[in-house]
Amino acid sequence: MARLYVLLFLAQIVLAVCALISCLSAEEGQIRALPRIAWVLIILFFPLVGSIVWFVAGREPGPAAQKAWPAGGGSTDRQPRRPLAPDDDPEFLRSVQDRARQQDQELFRRWEEDLRRREDDLRRRDGEPPREGDRPEV
């Protein structure tokens, strides 16, 4: 029986430490009902009950919990939007595609100019005049 009490005491301590870490690392917009210092004191003075109450009522639910349990009348846009990562931002991806397309077109134009110059050089070497009408316009 003593081992069970030790195990329950350790579980209570672990729960209280997790609740304290969660409370102290939460941003101001994620804490509900009471100020942070009040939550810390509740968790410290009433470790089991305070920890459970913190996880149930003291913090805003995460994004996964908000999708699973939508709030009845509350707004879900309380937190400001985080900036998107570059590979998630559609404008950034569009600008990368446009830049790549422009670079490809410039490279293609230079290749065509080089090819025309080489053809003209070969024709001059063979004694033929360069042909202007055969070239496609870009």
PDB file of C-alpha atoms in Angstrom:
ATOM      1  CA  MET A   1       0.000   0.000   0.000  1.00  0.00           C
ATOM      2  CA  ALA A   2       2.907   2.325   0.732  1.00  0.00           C
ATOM      3  CA  ARG A   3       4.209   1.819  -2.806  1.00  0.00           C
ATOM      4  CA  LEU A   4       0.865   2.927  -4.224  1.00  0.00           C
ATOM      5  CA  TYR A   5       0.990   6.124  -2.163  1.00  0.00           C
ATOM      6  CA  VAL A   6       4.533   6.819  -3.339  1.00  0.00           C
ATOM      7  CA  LEU A   7       3.468   6.247  -6.938  1.00  0.00           C
ATOM      8  CA  LEU A   8       0.441   8.549  -6.577  1.00  0.00           C
ATOM      9  CA  PHE A   9       2.590  11.195  -4.876  1.00  0.00           C
ATOM     10  CA  LEU A  10       5.108  11.066  -7.733  1.00  0.00           C
ATOM     11  CA  ALA A  11       2.300  11.285 -10.304  1.00  0.00           C
ATOM     12  CA  GLN A  12       0.933  14.349  -8.481  1.00  0.00           C
ATOM     13  CA  ILE A  13       4.386  15.988  -8.486  1.00  0.00           C
ATOM     14  CA  VAL A  14       4.890  15.259 -12.199  1.00  0.00           C
ATOM     15  CA  LEU A  15       1.442  16.669 -12.995  1.00  0.00           C
ATOM     16  CA  ALA A  16       2.155  19.805 -10.941  1.00  0.00           C
ATOM     17  CA  VAL A  17       5.544  20.322 -12.635  1.00  0.00           C
ATOM     18  CA  CYS A  18       3.958  19.911 -16.084  1.00  0.00           C
ATOM     19  CA  ALA A  19       1.198  22.371 -15.151  1.00  0.00           C
ATOM     20  CA  LEU A  20       3.754  24.905 -13.855  1.00  0.00           C
ATOM     21  CA  ILE A  21       5.838  24.610 -17.003  1.00  0.00           C
ATOM     22  CA  SER A  22       2.718  24.973 -19.148  1.00  0.00           C
ATOM     23  CA  CYS A  23       1.518  27.969 -17.155  1.00  0.00           C
ATOM     24  CA  LEU A  24       4.864  29.751 -17.150  1.00  0.00           C
ATOM     25  CA  SER A  25       5.520  29.129 -20.848  1.00  0.00           C
ATOM     26  CA  ALA A  26       2.024  30.147 -22.036  1.00  0.00           C
ATOM     27  CA  GLU A  27       1.748  33.517 -23.726  1.00  0.00           C
ATOM     28  CA  GLU A  28      -0.511  36.178 -22.262  1.00  0.00           C
ATOM     29  CA  GLY A  29      -3.239  35.589 -24.829  1.00  0.00           C
ATOM     30  CA  GLN A  30      -3.432  31.900 -23.966  1.00  0.00           C
ATOM     31  CA  ILE A  31      -4.180  32.319 -20.242  1.00  0.00           C
ATOM     32  CA  ARG A  32      -7.870  32.461 -19.296  1.00  0.00           C
ATOM     33  CA  ALA A  33      -9.872  33.482 -16.242  1.00  0.00           C
ATOM     34  CA  LEU A  34      -7.066  34.555 -13.864  1.00  0.00           C
ATOM     35  CA  PRO A  35      -3.679  36.257 -14.072  1.00  0.00           C
ATOM     36  CA  ARG A  36      -0.592  34.081 -14.448  1.00  0.00           C
ATOM     37  CA  ILE A  37       0.585  34.638 -10.862  1.00  0.00           C
ATOM     38  CA  ALA A  38      -2.779  33.437  -9.506  1.00  0.00           C
ATOM     39  CA  TRP A  39      -2.523  30.256 -11.586  1.00  0.00           C
ATOM     40  CA  VAL A  40       1.023  29.635 -10.351  1.00  0.00           C
ATOM     41  CA  LEU A  41      -0.065  30.044  -6.712  1.00  0.00           C
ATOM     42  CA  ILE A  42      -3.081  27.754  -7.198  1.00  0.00           C
ATOM     43  CA  ILE A  43      -0.872  25.087  -8.768  1.00  0.00           C
ATOM     44  CA  LEU A  44       1.716  25.393  -5.978  1.00  0.00           C
ATOM     45  CA  PHE A  45      -0.727  25.399  -3.013  1.00  0.00           C
ATOM     46  CA  PHE A  46      -3.132  22.792  -4.424  1.00  0.00           C
ATOM     47  CA  PRO A  47      -0.914  20.645  -6.671  1.00  0.00           C
ATOM     48  CA  LEU A  48      -3.415  17.985  -7.763  1.00  0.00           C
ATOM     49  CA  VAL A  49      -6.574  20.056  -8.043  1.00  0.00           C
ATOM     50  CA  GLY A  50      -4.755  23.182  -9.234  1.00  0.00           C
ATOM     51  CA  SER A  51      -2.967  21.289 -12.005  1.00  0.00           C
ATOM     52  CA  ILE A  52      -6.160  19.680 -13.235  1.00  0.00           C
ATOM     53  CA  VAL A  53      -8.029  23.002 -13.132  1.00  0.00           C
ATOM     54  CA  TRP A  54      -5.185  24.704 -15.044  1.00  0.00           C
ATOM     55  CA  PHE A  55      -5.328  22.153 -17.849  1.00  0.00           C
ATOM     56  CA  VAL A  56      -9.147  22.238 -17.987  1.00  0.00           C
ATOM     57  CA  ALA A  57      -9.959  25.928 -17.511  1.00  0.00           C
ATOM     58  CA  GLY A  58      -6.781  27.971 -17.294  1.00  0.00           C
ATOM     59  CA  ARG A  59      -5.370  27.844 -20.785  1.00  0.00           C
ATOM     60  CA  GLU A  60      -6.715  28.306 -24.273  1.00  0.00           C
ATOM     61  CA  PRO A  61      -7.120  25.032 -26.129  1.00  0.00           C
ATOM     62  CA  GLY A  62      -4.548  24.336 -28.825  1.00  0.00           C
ATOM     63  CA  PRO A  63      -5.340  24.402 -32.567  1.00  0.00           C
ATOM     64  CA  ALA A  64      -6.198  20.688 -32.647  1.00  0.00           C
ATOM     65  CA  ALA A  65      -8.579  21.041 -29.707  1.00  0.00           C
ATOM     66  CA  GLN A  66     -10.267  24.062 -31.276  1.00  0.00           C
ATOM     67  CA  LYS A  67     -11.056  22.046 -34.377  1.00  0.00           C
ATOM     68  CA  ALA A  68     -12.351  19.102 -32.378  1.00  0.00           C
ATOM     69  CA  TRP A  69     -14.382  21.199 -29.895  1.00  0.00           C
ATOM     70  CA  PRO A  70     -15.464  24.472 -31.487  1.00  0.00           C
ATOM     71  CA  ALA A  71     -16.383  27.209 -29.031  1.00  0.00           C
ATOM     72  CA  GLY A  72     -20.093  27.952 -28.814  1.00  0.00           C
ATOM     73  CA  GLY A  73     -20.124  31.724 -29.126  1.00  0.00           C
ATOM     74  CA  GLY A  74     -16.473  32.678 -28.913  1.00  0.00           C
ATOM     75  CA  SER A  75     -14.303  33.866 -31.719  1.00  0.00           C
ATOM     76  CA  THR A  76     -11.388  31.683 -32.766  1.00  0.00           C
ATOM     77  CA  ASP A  77      -9.394  34.671 -34.104  1.00  0.00           C
ATOM     78  CA  ARG A  78      -8.177  35.944 -30.726  1.00  0.00           C
ATOM     79  CA  GLN A  79      -4.509  35.442 -31.469  1.00  0.00           C
ATOM     80  CA  PRO A  80      -2.771  37.423 -34.180  1.00  0.00           C
ATOM     81  CA  ARG A  81      -1.802  35.393 -37.231  1.00  0.00           C
ATOM     82  CA  ARG A  82       1.718  34.092 -37.239  1.00  0.00           C
ATOM     83  CA  PRO A  83       3.817  34.828 -40.290  1.00  0.00           C
ATOM     84  CA  LEU A  84       3.872  31.996 -42.757  1.00  0.00           C
ATOM     85  CA  ALA A  85       6.996  30.069 -43.561  1.00  0.00           C
ATOM     86  CA  PRO A  86       8.343  30.966 -47.012  1.00  0.00           C
ATOM     87  CA  ASP A  87       7.334  27.626 -48.483  1.00  0.00           C
ATOM     88  CA  ASP A  88       3.755  28.100 -47.187  1.00  0.00           C
ATOM     89  CA  ASP A  89       3.315  31.666 -48.447  1.00  0.00           C
ATOM     90  CA  PRO A  90       1.523  31.681 -51.831  1.00  0.00           C
ATOM     91  CA  GLU A  91       2.878  35.120 -52.768  1.00  0.00           C
ATOM     92  CA  PHE A  92       6.455  34.009 -52.126  1.00  0.00           C
ATOM     93  CA  LEU A  93       5.958  30.829 -54.154  1.00  0.00           C
ATOM     94  CA  ARG A  94       4.427  32.849 -57.008  1.00  0.00           C
ATOM     95  CA  SER A  95       7.380  35.272 -56.958  1.00  0.00           C
ATOM     96  CA  VAL A  96       9.819  32.348 -57.071  1.00  0.00           C
ATOM     97  CA  GLN A  97       7.976  30.895 -60.083  1.00  0.00           C
ATOM     98  CA  ASP A  98       7.911  34.266 -61.852  1.00  0.00           C
ATOM     99  CA  ARG A  99      11.609  34.801 -61.204  1.00  0.00           C
ATOM    100  CA  ALA A 100      12.441  31.314 -62.479  1.00  0.00           C
ATOM    101  CA  ARG A 101      10.304  31.875 -65.590  1.00  0.00           C
ATOM    102  CA  GLN A 102      12.054  35.195 -66.306  1.00  0.00           C
ATOM    103  CA  GLN A 103      15.476  33.612 -65.838  1.00  0.00           C
ATOM    104  CA  ASP A 104      14.512  30.756 -68.162  1.00  0.00           C
ATOM    105  CA  GLN A 105      13.281  33.182 -70.823  1.00  0.00           C
ATOM    106  CA  GLU A 106      16.470  35.257 -70.559  1.00  0.00           C
ATOM    107  CA  LEU A 107      18.625  32.133 -70.809  1.00  0.00           C
ATOM    108  CA  PHE A 108      16.617  30.925 -73.836  1.00  0.00           C
ATOM    109  CA  ARG A 109      16.988  34.339 -75.508  1.00  0.00           C
ATOM    110  CA  ARG A 110      20.773  34.277 -74.960  1.00  0.00           C
ATOM    111  CA  TRP A 111      21.010  30.738 -76.363  1.00  0.00           C
ATOM    112  CA  GLU A 112      19.077  31.766 -79.451  1.00  0.00           C
ATOM    113  CA  GLU A 113      21.316  34.807 -79.959  1.00  0.00           C
ATOM    114  CA  ASP A 114      24.419  32.645 -79.552  1.00  0.00           C
ATOM    115  CA  LEU A 115      23.034  30.077 -81.985  1.00  0.00           C
ATOM    116  CA  ARG A 116      22.249  32.784 -84.572  1.00  0.00           C
ATOM    117  CA  ARG A 117      25.724  34.261 -84.175  1.00  0.00           C
ATOM    118  CA  ARG A 118      27.330  30.854 -84.662  1.00  0.00           C
ATOM    119  CA  GLU A 119      25.170  30.103 -87.716  1.00  0.00           C
ATOM    120  CA  ASP A 120      26.099  33.483 -89.208  1.00  0.00           C
ATOM    121  CA  ASP A 121      29.796  32.785 -88.547  1.00  0.00           C
ATOM    122  CA  LEU A 122      29.525  29.377 -90.255  1.00  0.00           C
ATOM    123  CA  ARG A 123      27.710  30.873 -93.255  1.00  0.00           C
ATOM    124  CA  ARG A 124      30.351  33.605 -93.587  1.00  0.00           C
ATOM    125  CA  ARG A 125      33.056  30.963 -93.477  1.00  0.00           C
ATOM    126  CA  ASP A 126      31.337  29.015 -96.259  1.00  0.00           C
ATOM    127  CA  GLY A 127      30.947  32.181 -98.317  1.00  0.00           C
ATOM    128  CA  GLU A 128      27.167  32.428 -97.964  1.00  0.00           C
ATOM    129  CA  PRO A 129      25.573  35.656 -96.773  1.00  0.00           C
ATOM    130  CA  PRO A 130      23.693  35.418 -93.462  1.00  0.00           C
ATOM    131  CA  ARG A 131      20.010  34.724 -93.977  1.00  0.00           C
ATOM    132  CA  GLU A 132      17.756  37.116 -92.125  1.00  0.00           C
ATOM    133  CA  GLY A 133      14.405  35.727 -93.332  1.00  0.00           C
ATOM    134  CA  ASP A 134      14.923  32.196 -91.976  1.00  0.00           C
ATOM    135  CA  ARG A 135      15.254  33.288 -88.385  1.00  0.00           C
ATOM    136  CA  PRO A 136      12.180  33.121 -86.169  1.00  0.00           C
ATOM    137  CA  GLU A 137      11.425  36.261 -84.190  1.00  0.00           C
ATOM    138  CA  VAL A 138      11.383  35.963 -80.428  1.00  0.00           C
TER     139      VAL A 138
END
